[in-house]
mmCIF file of C-alpha atoms in Angstrom:
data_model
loop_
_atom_site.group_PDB
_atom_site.id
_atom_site.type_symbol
_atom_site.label_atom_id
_atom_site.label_comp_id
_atom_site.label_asym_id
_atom_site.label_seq_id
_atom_site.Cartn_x
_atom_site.Cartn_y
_atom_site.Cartn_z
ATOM 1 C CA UNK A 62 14.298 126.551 -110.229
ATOM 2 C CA UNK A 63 17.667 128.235 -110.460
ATOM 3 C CA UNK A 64 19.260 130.014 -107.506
ATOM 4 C CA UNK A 65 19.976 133.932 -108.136
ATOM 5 C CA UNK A 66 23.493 134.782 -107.975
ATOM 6 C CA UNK A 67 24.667 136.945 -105.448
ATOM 7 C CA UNK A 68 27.367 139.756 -105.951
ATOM 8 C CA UNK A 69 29.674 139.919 -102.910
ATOM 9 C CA UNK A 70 33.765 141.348 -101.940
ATOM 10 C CA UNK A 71 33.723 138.672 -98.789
ATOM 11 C CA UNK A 72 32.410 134.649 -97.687
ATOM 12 C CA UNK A 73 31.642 134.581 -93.992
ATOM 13 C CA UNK A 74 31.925 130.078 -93.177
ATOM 14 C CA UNK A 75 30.171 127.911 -89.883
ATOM 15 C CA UNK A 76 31.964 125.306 -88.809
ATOM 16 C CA UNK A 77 30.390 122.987 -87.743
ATOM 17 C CA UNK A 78 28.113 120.876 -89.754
ATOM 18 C CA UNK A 79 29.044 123.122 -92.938
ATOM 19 C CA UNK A 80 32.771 122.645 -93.242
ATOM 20 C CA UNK A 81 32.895 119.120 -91.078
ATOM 21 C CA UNK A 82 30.760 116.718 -89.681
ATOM 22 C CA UNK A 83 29.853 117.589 -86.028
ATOM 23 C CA UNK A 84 27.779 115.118 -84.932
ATOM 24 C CA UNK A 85 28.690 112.213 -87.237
ATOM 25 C CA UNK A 86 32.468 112.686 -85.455
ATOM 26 C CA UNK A 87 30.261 112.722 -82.047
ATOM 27 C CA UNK A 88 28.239 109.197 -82.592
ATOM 28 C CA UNK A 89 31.778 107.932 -84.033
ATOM 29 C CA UNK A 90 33.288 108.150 -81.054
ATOM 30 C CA UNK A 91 30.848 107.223 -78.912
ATOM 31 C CA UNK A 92 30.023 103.982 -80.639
ATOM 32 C CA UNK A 93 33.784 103.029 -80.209
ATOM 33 C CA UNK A 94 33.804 103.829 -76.248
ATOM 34 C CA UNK A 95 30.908 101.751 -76.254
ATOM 35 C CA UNK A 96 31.741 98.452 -78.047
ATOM 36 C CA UNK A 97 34.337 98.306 -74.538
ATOM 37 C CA UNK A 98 31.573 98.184 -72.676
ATOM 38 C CA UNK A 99 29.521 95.369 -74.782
ATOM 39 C CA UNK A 100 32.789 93.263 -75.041
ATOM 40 C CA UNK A 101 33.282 93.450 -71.021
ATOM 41 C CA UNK A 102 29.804 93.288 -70.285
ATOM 42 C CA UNK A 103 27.601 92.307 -73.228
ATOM 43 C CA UNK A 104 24.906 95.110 -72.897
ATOM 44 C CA UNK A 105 22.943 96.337 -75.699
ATOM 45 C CA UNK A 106 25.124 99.136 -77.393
ATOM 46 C CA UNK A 107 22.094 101.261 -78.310
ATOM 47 C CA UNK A 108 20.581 101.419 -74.727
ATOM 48 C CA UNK A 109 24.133 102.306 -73.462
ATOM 49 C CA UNK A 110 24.163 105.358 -76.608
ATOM 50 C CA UNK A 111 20.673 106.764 -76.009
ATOM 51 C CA UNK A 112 20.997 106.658 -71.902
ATOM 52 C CA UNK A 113 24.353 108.257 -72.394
ATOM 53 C CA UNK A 114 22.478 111.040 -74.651
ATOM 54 C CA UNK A 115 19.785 111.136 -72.146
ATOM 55 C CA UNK A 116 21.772 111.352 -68.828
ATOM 56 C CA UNK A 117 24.583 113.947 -70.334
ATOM 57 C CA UNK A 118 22.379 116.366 -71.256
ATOM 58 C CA UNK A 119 19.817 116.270 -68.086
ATOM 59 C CA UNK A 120 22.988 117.150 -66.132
ATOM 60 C CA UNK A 121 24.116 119.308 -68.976
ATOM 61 C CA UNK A 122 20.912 121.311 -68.967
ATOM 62 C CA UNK A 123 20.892 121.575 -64.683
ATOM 63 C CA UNK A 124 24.879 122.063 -64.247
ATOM 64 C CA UNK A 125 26.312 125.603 -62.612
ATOM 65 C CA UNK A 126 27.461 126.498 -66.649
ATOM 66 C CA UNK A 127 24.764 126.439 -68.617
ATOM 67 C CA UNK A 128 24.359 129.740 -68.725
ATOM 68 C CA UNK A 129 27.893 130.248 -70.157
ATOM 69 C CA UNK A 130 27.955 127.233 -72.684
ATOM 70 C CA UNK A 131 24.579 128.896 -74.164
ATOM 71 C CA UNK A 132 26.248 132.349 -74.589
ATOM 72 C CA UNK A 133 29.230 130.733 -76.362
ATOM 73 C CA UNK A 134 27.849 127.870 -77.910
ATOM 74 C CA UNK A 135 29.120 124.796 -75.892
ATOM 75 C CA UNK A 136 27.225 121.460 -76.442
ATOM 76 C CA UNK A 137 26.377 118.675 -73.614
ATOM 77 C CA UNK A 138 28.465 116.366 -76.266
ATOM 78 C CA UNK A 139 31.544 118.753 -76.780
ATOM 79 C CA UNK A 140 31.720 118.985 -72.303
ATOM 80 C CA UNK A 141 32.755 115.317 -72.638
ATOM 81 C CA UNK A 142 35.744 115.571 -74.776
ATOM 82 C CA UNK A 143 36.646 119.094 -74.326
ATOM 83 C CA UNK A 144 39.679 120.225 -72.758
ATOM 84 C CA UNK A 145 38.630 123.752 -72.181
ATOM 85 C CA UNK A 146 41.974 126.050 -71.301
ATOM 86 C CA UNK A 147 42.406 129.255 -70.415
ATOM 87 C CA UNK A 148 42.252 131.765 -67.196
ATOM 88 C CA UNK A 149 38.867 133.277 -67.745
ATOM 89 C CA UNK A 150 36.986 132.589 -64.881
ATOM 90 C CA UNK A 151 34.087 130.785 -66.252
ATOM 91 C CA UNK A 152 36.499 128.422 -68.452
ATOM 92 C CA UNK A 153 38.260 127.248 -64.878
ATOM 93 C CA UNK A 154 34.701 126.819 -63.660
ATOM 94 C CA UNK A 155 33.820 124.760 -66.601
ATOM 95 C CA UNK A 156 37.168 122.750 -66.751
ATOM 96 C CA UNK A 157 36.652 122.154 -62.908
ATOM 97 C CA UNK A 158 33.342 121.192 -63.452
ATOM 98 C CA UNK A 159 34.084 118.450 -66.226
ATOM 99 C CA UNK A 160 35.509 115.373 -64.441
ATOM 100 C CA UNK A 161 32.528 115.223 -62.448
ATOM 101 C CA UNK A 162 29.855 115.648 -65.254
ATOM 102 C CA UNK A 163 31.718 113.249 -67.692
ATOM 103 C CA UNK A 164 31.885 110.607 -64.379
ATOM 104 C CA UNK A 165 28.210 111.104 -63.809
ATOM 105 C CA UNK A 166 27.190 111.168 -67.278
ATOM 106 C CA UNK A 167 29.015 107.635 -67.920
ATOM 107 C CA UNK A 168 28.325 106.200 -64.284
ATOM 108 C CA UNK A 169 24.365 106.788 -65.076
ATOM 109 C CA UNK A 170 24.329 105.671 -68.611
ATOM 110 C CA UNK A 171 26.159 102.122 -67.378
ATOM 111 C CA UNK A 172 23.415 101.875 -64.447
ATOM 112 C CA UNK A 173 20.407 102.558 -67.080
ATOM 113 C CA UNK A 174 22.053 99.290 -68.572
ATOM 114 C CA UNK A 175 22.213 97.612 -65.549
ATOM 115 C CA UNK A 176 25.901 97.936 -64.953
ATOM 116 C CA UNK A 177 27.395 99.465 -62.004
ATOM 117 C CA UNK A 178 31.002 99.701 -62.731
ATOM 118 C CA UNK A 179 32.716 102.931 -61.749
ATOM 119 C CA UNK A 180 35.653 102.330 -63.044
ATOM 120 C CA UNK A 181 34.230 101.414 -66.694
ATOM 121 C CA UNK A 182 32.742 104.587 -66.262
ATOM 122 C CA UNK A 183 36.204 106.338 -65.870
ATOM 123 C CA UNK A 184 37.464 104.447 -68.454
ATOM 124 C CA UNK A 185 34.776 105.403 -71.223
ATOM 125 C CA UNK A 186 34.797 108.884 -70.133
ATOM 126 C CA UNK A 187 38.582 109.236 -71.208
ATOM 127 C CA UNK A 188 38.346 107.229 -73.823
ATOM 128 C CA UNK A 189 35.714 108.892 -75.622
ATOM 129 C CA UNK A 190 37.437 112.215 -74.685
ATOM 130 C CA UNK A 191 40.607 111.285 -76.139
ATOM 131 C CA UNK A 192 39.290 109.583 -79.297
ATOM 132 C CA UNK A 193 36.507 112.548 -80.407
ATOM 133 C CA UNK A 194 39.865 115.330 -80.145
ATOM 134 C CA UNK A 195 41.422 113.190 -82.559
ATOM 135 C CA UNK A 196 38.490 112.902 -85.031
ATOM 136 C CA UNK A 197 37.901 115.270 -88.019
ATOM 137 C CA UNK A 198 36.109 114.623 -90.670
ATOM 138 C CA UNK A 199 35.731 116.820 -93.904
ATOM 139 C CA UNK A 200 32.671 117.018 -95.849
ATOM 140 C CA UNK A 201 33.765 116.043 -99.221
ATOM 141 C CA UNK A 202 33.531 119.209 -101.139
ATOM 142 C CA UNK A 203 34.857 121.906 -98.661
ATOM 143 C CA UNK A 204 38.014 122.287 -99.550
ATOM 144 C CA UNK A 205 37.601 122.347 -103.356
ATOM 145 C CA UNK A 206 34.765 124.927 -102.382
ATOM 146 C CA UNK A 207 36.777 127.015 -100.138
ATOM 147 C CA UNK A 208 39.669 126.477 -103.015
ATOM 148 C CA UNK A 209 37.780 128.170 -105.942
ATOM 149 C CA UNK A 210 36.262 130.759 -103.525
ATOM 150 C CA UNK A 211 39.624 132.208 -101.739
ATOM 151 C CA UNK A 212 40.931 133.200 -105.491
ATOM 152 C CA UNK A 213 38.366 135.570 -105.468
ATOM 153 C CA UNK A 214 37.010 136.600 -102.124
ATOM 154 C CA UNK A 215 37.850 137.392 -98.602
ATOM 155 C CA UNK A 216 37.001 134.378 -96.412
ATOM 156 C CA UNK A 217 36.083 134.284 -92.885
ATOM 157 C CA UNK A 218 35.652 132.136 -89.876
ATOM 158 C CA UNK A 219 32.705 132.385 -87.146
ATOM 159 C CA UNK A 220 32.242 129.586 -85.281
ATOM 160 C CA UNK A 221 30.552 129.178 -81.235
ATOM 161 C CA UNK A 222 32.205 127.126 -79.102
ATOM 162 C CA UNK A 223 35.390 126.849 -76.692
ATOM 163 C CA UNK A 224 38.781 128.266 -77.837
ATOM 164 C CA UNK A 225 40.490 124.637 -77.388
ATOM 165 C CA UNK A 226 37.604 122.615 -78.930
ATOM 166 C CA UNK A 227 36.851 124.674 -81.809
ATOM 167 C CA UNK A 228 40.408 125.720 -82.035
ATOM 168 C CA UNK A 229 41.522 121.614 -82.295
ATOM 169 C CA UNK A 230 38.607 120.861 -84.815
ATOM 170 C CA UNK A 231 40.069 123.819 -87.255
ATOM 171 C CA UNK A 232 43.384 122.138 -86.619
ATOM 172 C CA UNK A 233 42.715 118.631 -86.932
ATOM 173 C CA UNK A 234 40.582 119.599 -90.323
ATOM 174 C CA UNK A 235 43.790 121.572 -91.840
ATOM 175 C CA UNK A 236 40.943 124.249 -93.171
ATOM 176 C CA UNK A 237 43.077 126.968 -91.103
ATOM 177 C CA UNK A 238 45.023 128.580 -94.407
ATOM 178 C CA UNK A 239 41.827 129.396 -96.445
ATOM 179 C CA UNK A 240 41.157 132.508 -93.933
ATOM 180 C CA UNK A 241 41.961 135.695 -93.873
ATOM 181 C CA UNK A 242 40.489 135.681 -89.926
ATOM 182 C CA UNK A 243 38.600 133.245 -87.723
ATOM 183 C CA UNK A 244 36.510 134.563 -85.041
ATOM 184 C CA UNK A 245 35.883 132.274 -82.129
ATOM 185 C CA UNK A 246 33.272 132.768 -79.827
ATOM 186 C CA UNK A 247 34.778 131.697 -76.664
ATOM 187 C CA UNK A 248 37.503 134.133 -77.541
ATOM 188 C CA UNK A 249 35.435 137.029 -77.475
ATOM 189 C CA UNK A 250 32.186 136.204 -74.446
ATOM 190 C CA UNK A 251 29.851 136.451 -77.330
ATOM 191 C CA UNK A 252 28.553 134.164 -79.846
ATOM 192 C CA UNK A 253 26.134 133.542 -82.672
ATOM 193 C CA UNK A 254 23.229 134.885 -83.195
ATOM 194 C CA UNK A 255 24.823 138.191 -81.570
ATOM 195 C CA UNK A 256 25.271 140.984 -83.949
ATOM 196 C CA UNK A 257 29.023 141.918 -82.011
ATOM 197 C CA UNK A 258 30.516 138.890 -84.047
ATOM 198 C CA UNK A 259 29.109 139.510 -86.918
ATOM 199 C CA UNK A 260 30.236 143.208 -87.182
ATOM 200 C CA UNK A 261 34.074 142.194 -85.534
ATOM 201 C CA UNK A 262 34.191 140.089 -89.226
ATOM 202 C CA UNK A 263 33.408 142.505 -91.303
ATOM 203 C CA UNK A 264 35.617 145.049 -89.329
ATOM 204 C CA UNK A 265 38.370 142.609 -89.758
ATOM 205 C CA UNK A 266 37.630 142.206 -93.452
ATOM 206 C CA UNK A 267 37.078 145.891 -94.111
ATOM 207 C CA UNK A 268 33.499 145.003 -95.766
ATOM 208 C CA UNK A 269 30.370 146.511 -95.396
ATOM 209 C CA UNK A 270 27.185 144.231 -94.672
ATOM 210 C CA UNK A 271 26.075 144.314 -97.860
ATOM 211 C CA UNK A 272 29.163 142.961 -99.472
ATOM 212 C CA UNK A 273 29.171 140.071 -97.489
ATOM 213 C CA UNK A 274 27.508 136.648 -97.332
ATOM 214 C CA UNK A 275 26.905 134.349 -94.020
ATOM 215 C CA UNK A 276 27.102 130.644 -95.047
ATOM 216 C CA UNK A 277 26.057 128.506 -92.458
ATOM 217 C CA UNK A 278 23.709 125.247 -91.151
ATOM 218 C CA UNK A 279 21.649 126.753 -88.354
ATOM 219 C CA UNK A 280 18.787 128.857 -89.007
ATOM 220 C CA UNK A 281 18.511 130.068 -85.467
ATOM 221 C CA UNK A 282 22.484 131.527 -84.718
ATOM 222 C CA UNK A 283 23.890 131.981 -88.545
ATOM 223 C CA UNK A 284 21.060 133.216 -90.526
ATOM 224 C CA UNK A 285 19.250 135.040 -88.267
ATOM 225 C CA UNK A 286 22.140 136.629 -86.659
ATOM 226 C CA UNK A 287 23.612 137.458 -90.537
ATOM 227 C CA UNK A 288 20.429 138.852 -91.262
ATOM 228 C CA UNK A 289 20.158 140.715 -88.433
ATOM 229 C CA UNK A 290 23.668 142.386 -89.528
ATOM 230 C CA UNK A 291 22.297 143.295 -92.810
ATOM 231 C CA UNK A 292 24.692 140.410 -94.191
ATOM 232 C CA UNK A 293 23.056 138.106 -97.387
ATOM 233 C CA UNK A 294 22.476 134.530 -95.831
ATOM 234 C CA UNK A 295 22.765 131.062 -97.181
ATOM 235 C CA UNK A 296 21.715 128.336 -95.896
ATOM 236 C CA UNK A 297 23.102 124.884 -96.007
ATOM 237 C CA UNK A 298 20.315 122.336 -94.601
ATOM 238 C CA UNK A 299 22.225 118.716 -95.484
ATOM 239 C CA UNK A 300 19.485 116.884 -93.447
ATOM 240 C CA UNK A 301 16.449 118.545 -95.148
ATOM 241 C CA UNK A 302 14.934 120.100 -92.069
ATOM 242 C CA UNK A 303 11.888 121.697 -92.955
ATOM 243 C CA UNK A 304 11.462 125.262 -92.346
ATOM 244 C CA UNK A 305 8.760 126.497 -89.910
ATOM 245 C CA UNK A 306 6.766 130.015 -89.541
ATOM 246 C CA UNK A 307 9.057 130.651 -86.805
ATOM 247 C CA UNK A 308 12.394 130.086 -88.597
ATOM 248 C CA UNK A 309 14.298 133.008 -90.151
ATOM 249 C CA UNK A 310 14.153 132.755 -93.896
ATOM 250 C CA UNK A 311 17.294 132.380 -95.620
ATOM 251 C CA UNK A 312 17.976 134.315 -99.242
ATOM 252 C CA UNK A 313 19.459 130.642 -100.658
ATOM 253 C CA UNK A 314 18.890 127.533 -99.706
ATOM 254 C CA UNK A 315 21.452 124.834 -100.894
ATOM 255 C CA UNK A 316 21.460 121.164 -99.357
ATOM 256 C CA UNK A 317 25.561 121.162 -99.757
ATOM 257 C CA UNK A 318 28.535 123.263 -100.766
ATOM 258 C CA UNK A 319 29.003 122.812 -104.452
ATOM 259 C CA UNK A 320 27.274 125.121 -106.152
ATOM 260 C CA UNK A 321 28.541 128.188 -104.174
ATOM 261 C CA UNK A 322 31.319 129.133 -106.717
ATOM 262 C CA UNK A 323 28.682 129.578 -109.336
ATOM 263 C CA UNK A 324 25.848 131.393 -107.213
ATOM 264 C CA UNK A 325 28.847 133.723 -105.946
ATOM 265 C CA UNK A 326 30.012 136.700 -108.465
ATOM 266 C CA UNK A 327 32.449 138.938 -106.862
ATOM 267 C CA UNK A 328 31.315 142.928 -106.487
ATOM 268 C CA UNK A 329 33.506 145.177 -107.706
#
Protein backbone atom coordinates (compact mmCIF):
# COMPACT_ATOMS: atom_id res chain seq x y z
CA UNK A 1 0.00 0.00 0.00
CA UNK A 2 1.38 3.37 -0.97
CA UNK A 3 2.36 5.99 1.61
CA UNK A 4 0.31 9.45 1.30
CA UNK A 5 2.43 12.30 0.55
CA UNK A 6 2.73 14.92 2.89
CA UNK A 7 2.86 18.74 1.99
CA UNK A 8 5.37 20.54 4.24
CA UNK A 9 7.80 24.26 4.18
CA UNK A 10 10.34 22.39 6.84
CA UNK A 11 12.16 18.52 7.76
CA UNK A 12 12.75 18.29 11.48
CA UNK A 13 15.94 15.00 11.61
CA UNK A 14 16.97 12.49 14.96
CA UNK A 15 20.19 11.64 15.14
CA UNK A 16 20.77 8.94 16.31
CA UNK A 17 19.77 5.72 14.79
CA UNK A 18 18.13 7.80 11.78
CA UNK A 19 21.06 9.69 10.37
CA UNK A 20 23.95 7.18 11.94
CA UNK A 21 24.27 4.10 13.58
CA UNK A 22 24.17 4.52 17.42
CA UNK A 23 24.48 1.39 18.74
CA UNK A 24 26.22 -0.51 15.92
CA UNK A 25 29.25 2.33 16.59
CA UNK A 26 28.63 1.28 20.47
CA UNK A 27 29.13 -2.77 20.08
CA UNK A 28 32.06 -1.70 17.54
CA UNK A 29 33.93 -0.36 19.97
CA UNK A 30 33.35 -2.42 22.58
CA UNK A 31 34.20 -5.60 20.77
CA UNK A 32 37.67 -4.00 19.98
CA UNK A 33 38.39 -3.04 23.84
CA UNK A 34 37.53 -6.45 24.40
CA UNK A 35 39.60 -8.67 22.04
CA UNK A 36 42.66 -6.90 24.62
CA UNK A 37 41.26 -8.55 27.16
CA UNK A 38 40.83 -12.19 25.39
CA UNK A 39 44.43 -11.85 23.95
CA UNK A 40 45.89 -11.07 27.65
CA UNK A 41 43.66 -13.28 29.32
CA UNK A 42 41.75 -15.64 27.03
CA UNK A 43 38.17 -15.08 28.47
CA UNK A 44 35.14 -15.55 26.52
CA UNK A 45 34.53 -12.15 24.64
CA UNK A 46 30.73 -12.43 24.91
CA UNK A 47 30.60 -12.95 28.76
CA UNK A 48 33.05 -9.96 29.06
CA UNK A 49 30.27 -7.81 26.45
CA UNK A 50 27.04 -8.80 28.19
CA UNK A 51 28.58 -8.35 31.99
CA UNK A 52 29.92 -5.07 30.76
CA UNK A 53 26.17 -4.23 29.51
CA UNK A 54 24.89 -5.61 32.67
CA UNK A 55 27.22 -3.95 35.28
CA UNK A 56 27.25 -0.31 33.37
CA UNK A 57 23.88 0.16 33.43
CA UNK A 58 23.02 -1.24 37.16
CA UNK A 59 25.40 1.56 38.22
CA UNK A 60 24.06 3.72 35.47
CA UNK A 61 20.49 3.32 36.65
CA UNK A 62 21.61 3.86 40.76
CA UNK A 63 24.37 6.73 40.09
CA UNK A 64 23.76 10.52 41.68
CA UNK A 65 22.84 11.60 37.63
CA UNK A 66 20.30 9.74 36.52
CA UNK A 67 17.97 12.07 36.95
CA UNK A 68 19.82 14.52 34.65
CA UNK A 69 20.94 11.99 31.85
CA UNK A 70 17.00 11.10 31.62
CA UNK A 71 16.00 14.80 31.17
CA UNK A 72 18.64 15.22 28.43
CA UNK A 73 18.90 12.00 26.99
CA UNK A 74 22.31 10.54 28.16
CA UNK A 75 22.78 6.71 27.76
CA UNK A 76 24.70 4.24 30.34
CA UNK A 77 26.84 3.50 26.93
CA UNK A 78 27.50 7.22 25.86
CA UNK A 79 28.83 7.88 30.10
CA UNK A 80 31.72 5.61 29.02
CA UNK A 81 33.12 7.48 26.17
CA UNK A 82 31.77 10.83 26.78
CA UNK A 83 33.79 13.71 27.55
CA UNK A 84 31.05 15.88 28.84
CA UNK A 85 32.37 19.81 29.01
CA UNK A 86 31.00 22.66 30.13
CA UNK A 87 30.34 24.79 33.55
CA UNK A 88 26.77 23.85 34.18
CA UNK A 89 26.67 22.38 37.36
CA UNK A 90 25.22 19.08 36.65
CA UNK A 91 27.77 18.53 33.58
CA UNK A 92 30.85 18.98 36.32
CA UNK A 93 28.87 16.55 38.44
CA UNK A 94 28.58 14.16 35.64
CA UNK A 95 32.22 14.63 34.29
CA UNK A 96 33.36 14.16 38.01
CA UNK A 97 31.35 11.33 38.32
CA UNK A 98 32.73 9.41 35.13
CA UNK A 99 36.18 8.02 36.03
CA UNK A 100 34.69 6.23 38.75
CA UNK A 101 31.62 4.69 36.90
CA UNK A 102 33.71 3.76 33.75
CA UNK A 103 36.44 2.06 36.52
CA UNK A 104 33.61 0.23 38.17
CA UNK A 105 31.78 -0.63 35.18
CA UNK A 106 35.07 -2.33 33.60
CA UNK A 107 36.53 -3.58 37.07
CA UNK A 108 33.03 -5.62 37.53
CA UNK A 109 32.62 -6.81 34.04
CA UNK A 110 36.49 -8.36 34.24
CA UNK A 111 35.51 -10.01 37.78
CA UNK A 112 32.09 -11.54 36.22
CA UNK A 113 34.84 -13.21 33.92
CA UNK A 114 36.89 -14.18 36.53
CA UNK A 115 39.58 -11.61 36.09
CA UNK A 116 40.63 -9.25 38.66
CA UNK A 117 42.92 -6.90 36.96
CA UNK A 118 42.51 -3.23 37.81
CA UNK A 119 44.64 -2.00 35.67
CA UNK A 120 43.05 -3.89 32.49
CA UNK A 121 40.16 -2.29 33.73
CA UNK A 122 41.76 1.25 33.33
CA UNK A 123 43.05 0.33 30.28
CA UNK A 124 39.66 -0.80 28.54
CA UNK A 125 37.89 2.03 30.00
CA UNK A 126 40.13 4.55 27.95
CA UNK A 127 40.39 2.62 25.28
CA UNK A 128 36.90 2.16 24.53
CA UNK A 129 36.43 5.90 25.35
CA UNK A 130 38.88 7.00 22.94
CA UNK A 131 38.00 4.60 20.10
CA UNK A 132 33.82 5.12 20.22
CA UNK A 133 34.67 9.39 19.86
CA UNK A 134 36.39 8.48 16.85
CA UNK A 135 33.66 6.24 15.30
CA UNK A 136 30.89 7.49 12.93
CA UNK A 137 29.17 5.67 10.84
CA UNK A 138 26.58 6.90 8.16
CA UNK A 139 23.63 5.01 7.21
CA UNK A 140 24.01 4.64 3.57
CA UNK A 141 21.33 6.83 2.21
CA UNK A 142 21.41 9.96 4.53
CA UNK A 143 23.23 12.13 2.83
CA UNK A 144 21.74 11.61 -0.66
CA UNK A 145 18.38 11.97 1.40
CA UNK A 146 19.27 15.02 3.22
CA UNK A 147 20.85 16.15 -0.41
CA UNK A 148 17.55 16.07 -2.44
CA UNK A 149 15.59 17.37 0.62
CA UNK A 150 17.72 20.72 1.54
CA UNK A 151 16.94 21.99 -2.27
CA UNK A 152 13.63 22.27 -1.22
CA UNK A 153 13.01 22.52 2.47
CA UNK A 154 14.21 23.94 5.68
CA UNK A 155 16.08 21.24 7.62
CA UNK A 156 16.53 20.88 11.22
CA UNK A 157 18.42 19.18 13.94
CA UNK A 158 16.93 17.78 17.40
CA UNK A 159 18.86 15.45 18.95
CA UNK A 160 19.08 14.42 23.23
CA UNK A 161 22.19 14.00 24.52
CA UNK A 162 25.42 15.94 25.87
CA UNK A 163 26.70 19.05 23.99
CA UNK A 164 30.30 17.29 23.47
CA UNK A 165 28.95 13.81 22.58
CA UNK A 166 26.27 14.72 20.32
CA UNK A 167 28.18 17.71 19.22
CA UNK A 168 31.42 15.16 18.13
CA UNK A 169 28.98 12.57 16.48
CA UNK A 170 27.52 15.59 14.11
CA UNK A 171 31.16 16.37 13.56
CA UNK A 172 32.71 13.18 13.01
CA UNK A 173 29.53 12.35 10.52
CA UNK A 174 30.23 15.75 8.41
CA UNK A 175 26.11 15.99 8.30
CA UNK A 176 26.65 19.60 10.00
CA UNK A 177 26.10 21.79 6.50
CA UNK A 178 22.64 20.30 5.59
CA UNK A 179 21.02 22.53 8.55
CA UNK A 180 19.69 25.53 8.78
CA UNK A 181 19.80 24.93 12.95
CA UNK A 182 20.56 22.04 15.28
CA UNK A 183 19.04 22.00 18.59
CA UNK A 184 20.85 20.06 21.25
CA UNK A 185 19.32 19.02 24.24
CA UNK A 186 22.03 19.37 26.68
CA UNK A 187 22.29 22.88 25.38
CA UNK A 188 19.03 23.89 26.39
CA UNK A 189 18.06 21.49 30.10
CA UNK A 190 15.32 20.01 28.06
CA UNK A 191 15.00 17.21 25.75
CA UNK A 192 12.75 15.01 23.68
CA UNK A 193 9.64 14.23 24.18
CA UNK A 194 9.29 17.93 25.68
CA UNK A 195 7.21 20.20 23.65
CA UNK A 196 9.98 23.40 24.53
CA UNK A 197 12.30 21.78 21.79
CA UNK A 198 10.03 21.17 19.55
CA UNK A 199 8.53 24.74 19.44
CA UNK A 200 12.46 26.44 19.78
CA UNK A 201 12.71 24.57 15.97
CA UNK A 202 10.04 25.81 14.53
CA UNK A 203 10.71 29.32 16.09
CA UNK A 204 14.09 29.07 14.59
CA UNK A 205 12.67 28.00 11.24
CA UNK A 206 9.83 30.49 11.24
CA UNK A 207 7.24 27.46 10.58
CA UNK A 208 4.14 26.74 12.01
CA UNK A 209 3.40 23.06 13.32
CA UNK A 210 1.58 22.18 10.62
CA UNK A 211 4.18 22.89 8.04
CA UNK A 212 6.54 20.79 9.56
CA UNK A 213 7.45 17.09 9.75
CA UNK A 214 9.40 15.19 12.78
CA UNK A 215 11.49 12.32 11.28
CA UNK A 216 12.81 10.22 13.77
CA UNK A 217 13.46 6.32 15.27
CA UNK A 218 11.87 6.46 18.71
CA UNK A 219 8.29 6.30 19.17
CA UNK A 220 8.42 7.36 22.76
CA UNK A 221 10.68 11.01 22.52
CA UNK A 222 10.28 11.92 18.54
CA UNK A 223 6.85 10.99 17.62
CA UNK A 224 5.10 11.49 20.52
CA UNK A 225 6.74 14.64 21.42
CA UNK A 226 6.15 15.88 17.42
CA UNK A 227 2.74 14.96 17.82
CA UNK A 228 2.26 16.48 20.82
CA UNK A 229 3.49 19.86 18.98
CA UNK A 230 0.95 19.46 16.37
CA UNK A 231 4.04 18.56 14.01
CA UNK A 232 3.28 15.49 11.15
CA UNK A 233 5.50 12.46 12.35
CA UNK A 234 7.41 9.81 10.54
CA UNK A 235 8.68 7.13 11.72
CA UNK A 236 11.77 5.27 10.78
CA UNK A 237 11.70 1.67 12.60
CA UNK A 238 15.03 -0.06 10.75
CA UNK A 239 14.75 -3.02 13.24
CA UNK A 240 11.00 -3.73 12.70
CA UNK A 241 9.87 -3.19 16.26
CA UNK A 242 6.39 -3.89 16.49
CA UNK A 243 4.10 -1.30 17.64
CA UNK A 244 2.09 -1.80 20.88
CA UNK A 245 -1.40 -0.24 22.24
CA UNK A 246 0.72 1.89 24.27
CA UNK A 247 2.98 3.36 21.54
CA UNK A 248 2.13 6.69 19.89
CA UNK A 249 1.05 6.10 16.34
CA UNK A 250 3.06 7.60 13.76
CA UNK A 251 1.29 9.24 10.36
CA UNK A 252 4.19 7.16 8.13
CA UNK A 253 5.95 4.45 8.81
CA UNK A 254 9.11 3.82 6.61
CA UNK A 255 11.81 1.07 7.60
CA UNK A 256 14.71 3.56 6.05
CA UNK A 257 15.31 6.96 4.51
CA UNK A 258 14.81 6.59 0.81
CA UNK A 259 11.63 7.20 -0.02
CA UNK A 260 11.29 10.54 1.89
CA UNK A 261 11.99 12.79 -1.20
CA UNK A 262 8.99 11.30 -2.88
CA UNK A 263 6.45 11.15 0.17
CA UNK A 264 7.61 14.93 0.81
CA UNK A 265 5.90 17.77 -1.54
CA UNK A 266 6.81 21.16 -0.43
CA UNK A 267 3.67 23.62 0.76
CA UNK A 268 3.54 26.63 -0.75
Amino acid sequence: MPHPQMKVRAVIFDLDETLIEEETSNDASAVTAADIAVARHGVDRVALLTALRMRSRELFLSGPMIDYCRDIGISAREALWGSFTGDDSSVVQLRNWMPTYRMHSWTGALEEVGIDDPALAAELAEFFAIDRSRRHVVFAESEQVLHELKKKFRLALITNGAPDIQGTKIDGSNLASFFETIIISGDHGFGKPDLRIFQLALERLKVAPHEAVMIGDSLNRDIAGARDAGIGTIWINRYKRTLSVSHPVPDIELTDLRDLPKLLIPAH
